[in-house]
Amino acid sequence: MPAGVVLDVADTETVFDAAHRTGYLWPTVCGGLGTCRTCVLKVSEGADNCKPAGELEREGLATLGPPAGDGRTRLACQLRVTGPVVVVKRGVRRVKELRGL
Ligand code: FES
């Protein structure tokens, strides 16, 4: 949300990787290495289906301040899911749209 993009995220990949695999650009500076925090998202539904944040993600979220410690703020490039999740992230675009195709 808010673009209404639906991603099928495989067990072995992150939300960020699933977006790229299916033709979407997810905002990033570091390319998914977990260092820029540009990919940050908000989980609006299905938080129980999100795997716990690892050390790299927890460190990155800590730099974003108190709202990031709410358990619903996550880094897309680190987030793995086990079931349906609804997230809010502005700027997710289909590659074709960006190229005017
Ligand atoms: S893409 Fe840079 S931290 Fe996730």
PDB file of C-alpha atoms and ligand atoms in Angstrom:
ATOM      1  CA  MET A   1       0.000   0.000   0.000  1.00  0.00           C
ATOM      2  CA  PRO A   2      -0.806   2.616  -1.047  1.00  0.00           C
ATOM      3  CA  ALA A   3      -0.120   1.439  -4.605  1.00  0.00           C
ATOM      4  CA  GLY A   4      -2.015  -1.840  -4.171  1.00  0.00           C
ATOM      5  CA  VAL A   5       0.984  -3.914  -5.230  1.00  0.00           C
ATOM      6  CA  VAL A   6       0.675  -7.622  -4.381  1.00  0.00           C
ATOM      7  CA  LEU A   7       3.898  -9.577  -4.040  1.00  0.00           C
ATOM      8  CA  ASP A   8       4.320 -13.333  -3.739  1.00  0.00           C
ATOM      9  CA  VAL A   9       7.292 -13.620  -1.386  1.00  0.00           C
ATOM     10  CA  ALA A  10       9.148 -16.946  -1.421  1.00  0.00           C
ATOM     11  CA  ASP A  11      10.407 -18.511   1.804  1.00  0.00           C
ATOM     12  CA  THR A  12      13.980 -17.854   0.749  1.00  0.00           C
ATOM     13  CA  GLU A  13      13.686 -14.173  -0.073  1.00  0.00           C
ATOM     14  CA  THR A  14      12.987 -10.814   1.515  1.00  0.00           C
ATOM     15  CA  VAL A  15      10.124  -8.497   0.633  1.00  0.00           C
ATOM     16  CA  PHE A  16      12.659  -6.276  -1.134  1.00  0.00           C
ATOM     17  CA  ASP A  17      13.992  -9.178  -3.210  1.00  0.00           C
ATOM     18  CA  ALA A  18      10.469 -10.301  -4.119  1.00  0.00           C
ATOM     19  CA  ALA A  19       9.648  -6.810  -5.350  1.00  0.00           C
ATOM     20  CA  HIS A  20      12.711  -6.714  -7.575  1.00  0.00           C
ATOM     21  CA  ARG A  21      12.170 -10.254  -8.850  1.00  0.00           C
ATOM     22  CA  THR A  22       8.646  -9.372  -9.937  1.00  0.00           C
ATOM     23  CA  GLY A  23       9.527  -6.130 -11.704  1.00  0.00           C
ATOM     24  CA  TYR A  24       9.162  -3.490  -9.021  1.00  0.00           C
ATOM     25  CA  LEU A  25      11.663  -0.977  -7.784  1.00  0.00           C
ATOM     26  CA  TRP A  26      11.663  -0.594  -4.030  1.00  0.00           C
ATOM     27  CA  PRO A  27      13.316   2.624  -2.786  1.00  0.00           C
ATOM     28  CA  THR A  28      16.936   1.949  -1.872  1.00  0.00           C
ATOM     29  CA  VAL A  29      20.347   3.533  -1.769  1.00  0.00           C
ATOM     30  CA  CYS A  30      22.419   0.537  -0.666  1.00  0.00           C
ATOM     31  CA  GLY A  31      20.783  -1.953  -3.023  1.00  0.00           C
ATOM     32  CA  GLY A  32      19.436  -4.144  -0.266  1.00  0.00           C
ATOM     33  CA  LEU A  33      22.523  -4.507   1.878  1.00  0.00           C
ATOM     34  CA  GLY A  34      20.765  -3.287   5.000  1.00  0.00           C
ATOM     35  CA  THR A  35      22.814  -0.145   5.467  1.00  0.00           C
ATOM     36  CA  CYS A  36      20.807   2.793   4.089  1.00  0.00           C
ATOM     37  CA  ARG A  37      17.417   2.251   5.745  1.00  0.00           C
ATOM     38  CA  THR A  38      15.726   3.832   2.717  1.00  0.00           C
ATOM     39  CA  CYS A  39      13.627   0.691   2.293  1.00  0.00           C
ATOM     40  CA  VAL A  40      11.907   1.131   5.655  1.00  0.00           C
ATOM     41  CA  LEU A  41       8.230   0.174   5.678  1.00  0.00           C
ATOM     42  CA  LYS A  42       5.341   0.000   8.101  1.00  0.00           C
ATOM     43  CA  VAL A  43       3.486  -3.255   8.678  1.00  0.00           C
ATOM     44  CA  SER A  44      -0.230  -2.487   8.868  1.00  0.00           C
ATOM     45  CA  GLU A  45      -1.573  -6.051   8.972  1.00  0.00           C
ATOM     46  CA  GLY A  46      -0.074  -9.472   9.562  1.00  0.00           C
ATOM     47  CA  ALA A  47       2.720  -8.536  11.932  1.00  0.00           C
ATOM     48  CA  ASP A  48       2.538 -12.060  13.337  1.00  0.00           C
ATOM     49  CA  ASN A  49       3.616 -13.332   9.912  1.00  0.00           C
ATOM     50  CA  CYS A  50       6.859 -11.355   9.991  1.00  0.00           C
ATOM     51  CA  LYS A  51       9.996 -13.179  11.050  1.00  0.00           C
ATOM     52  CA  PRO A  52      11.877 -11.439  13.874  1.00  0.00           C
ATOM     53  CA  ALA A  53      14.399  -8.791  12.902  1.00  0.00           C
ATOM     54  CA  GLY A  54      18.000  -9.907  12.848  1.00  0.00           C
ATOM     55  CA  GLU A  55      20.914  -8.000  14.335  1.00  0.00           C
ATOM     56  CA  LEU A  56      21.640  -5.922  11.209  1.00  0.00           C
ATOM     57  CA  GLU A  57      18.010  -4.856  10.925  1.00  0.00           C
ATOM     58  CA  ARG A  58      17.697  -4.083  14.635  1.00  0.00           C
ATOM     59  CA  GLU A  59      20.808  -1.911  14.440  1.00  0.00           C
ATOM     60  CA  GLY A  60      19.444  -0.070  11.415  1.00  0.00           C
ATOM     61  CA  LEU A  61      16.046   0.473  12.971  1.00  0.00           C
ATOM     62  CA  ALA A  62      17.629   1.788  16.151  1.00  0.00           C
ATOM     63  CA  THR A  63      19.138   4.652  14.180  1.00  0.00           C
ATOM     64  CA  LEU A  64      15.670   5.695  12.995  1.00  0.00           C
ATOM     65  CA  GLY A  65      14.489   6.615  16.481  1.00  0.00           C
ATOM     66  CA  PRO A  66      11.674   5.514  18.782  1.00  0.00           C
ATOM     67  CA  PRO A  67       8.915   4.900  16.180  1.00  0.00           C
ATOM     68  CA  ALA A  68      11.123   2.223  14.659  1.00  0.00           C
ATOM     69  CA  GLY A  69      11.013   0.214  17.858  1.00  0.00           C
ATOM     70  CA  ASP A  70       7.281  -0.388  17.585  1.00  0.00           C
ATOM     71  CA  GLY A  71       7.677  -3.817  15.993  1.00  0.00           C
ATOM     72  CA  ARG A  72       5.803  -2.705  12.884  1.00  0.00           C
ATOM     73  CA  THR A  73       8.578  -0.638  11.359  1.00  0.00           C
ATOM     74  CA  ARG A  74      10.841  -2.916   9.360  1.00  0.00           C
ATOM     75  CA  LEU A  75      13.474  -2.883   6.646  1.00  0.00           C
ATOM     76  CA  ALA A  76      12.119  -4.452   3.444  1.00  0.00           C
ATOM     77  CA  CYS A  77      15.559  -5.727   2.485  1.00  0.00           C
ATOM     78  CA  GLN A  78      15.746  -7.743   5.689  1.00  0.00           C
ATOM     79  CA  LEU A  79      12.099  -8.670   6.181  1.00  0.00           C
ATOM     80  CA  ARG A  80      11.088 -12.270   5.613  1.00  0.00           C
ATOM     81  CA  VAL A  81       7.489 -13.355   6.014  1.00  0.00           C
ATOM     82  CA  THR A  82       5.671 -16.586   6.748  1.00  0.00           C
ATOM     83  CA  GLY A  83       2.208 -15.554   5.593  1.00  0.00           C
ATOM     84  CA  PRO A  84       0.083 -12.652   4.391  1.00  0.00           C
ATOM     85  CA  VAL A  85       1.313  -9.210   5.401  1.00  0.00           C
ATOM     86  CA  VAL A  86       0.114  -5.752   4.395  1.00  0.00           C
ATOM     87  CA  VAL A  87       2.752  -3.036   4.417  1.00  0.00           C
ATOM     88  CA  VAL A  88       2.799   0.666   3.717  1.00  0.00           C
ATOM     89  CA  LYS A  89       5.632   2.037   1.612  1.00  0.00           C
ATOM     90  CA  ARG A  90       5.509   4.982  -0.725  1.00  0.00           C
ATOM     91  CA  GLY A  91       7.615   4.989  -3.858  1.00  0.00           C
ATOM     92  CA  VAL A  92       7.300   1.345  -4.907  1.00  0.00           C
ATOM     93  CA  ARG A  93       6.939   1.453  -8.687  1.00  0.00           C
ATOM     94  CA  ARG A  94       6.830  -0.989 -11.531  1.00  0.00           C
ATOM     95  CA  VAL A  95      10.002  -0.718 -13.594  1.00  0.00           C
ATOM     96  CA  LYS A  96       7.943  -0.383 -16.794  1.00  0.00           C
ATOM     97  CA  GLU A  97       6.142   2.679 -15.379  1.00  0.00           C
ATOM     98  CA  LEU A  98       9.423   4.397 -14.580  1.00  0.00           C
ATOM     99  CA  ARG A  99      10.693   3.793 -18.108  1.00  0.00           C
ATOM    100  CA  GLY A 100       7.461   5.069 -19.656  1.00  0.00           C
ATOM    101  CA  LEU A 101       6.651   1.701 -21.241  1.00  0.00           C
TER     102      LEU A 101
HETATM  103  S1  FES B   1      17.731  -1.211   0.995  1.00  0.00           S
HETATM  104 FE1  FES B   1      19.183  -0.166   2.152  1.00  0.00          FE
HETATM  105  S2  FES B   1      18.701  -0.756   4.156  1.00  0.00           S
HETATM  106 FE2  FES B   1      17.261  -1.835   2.999  1.00  0.00          FE
END
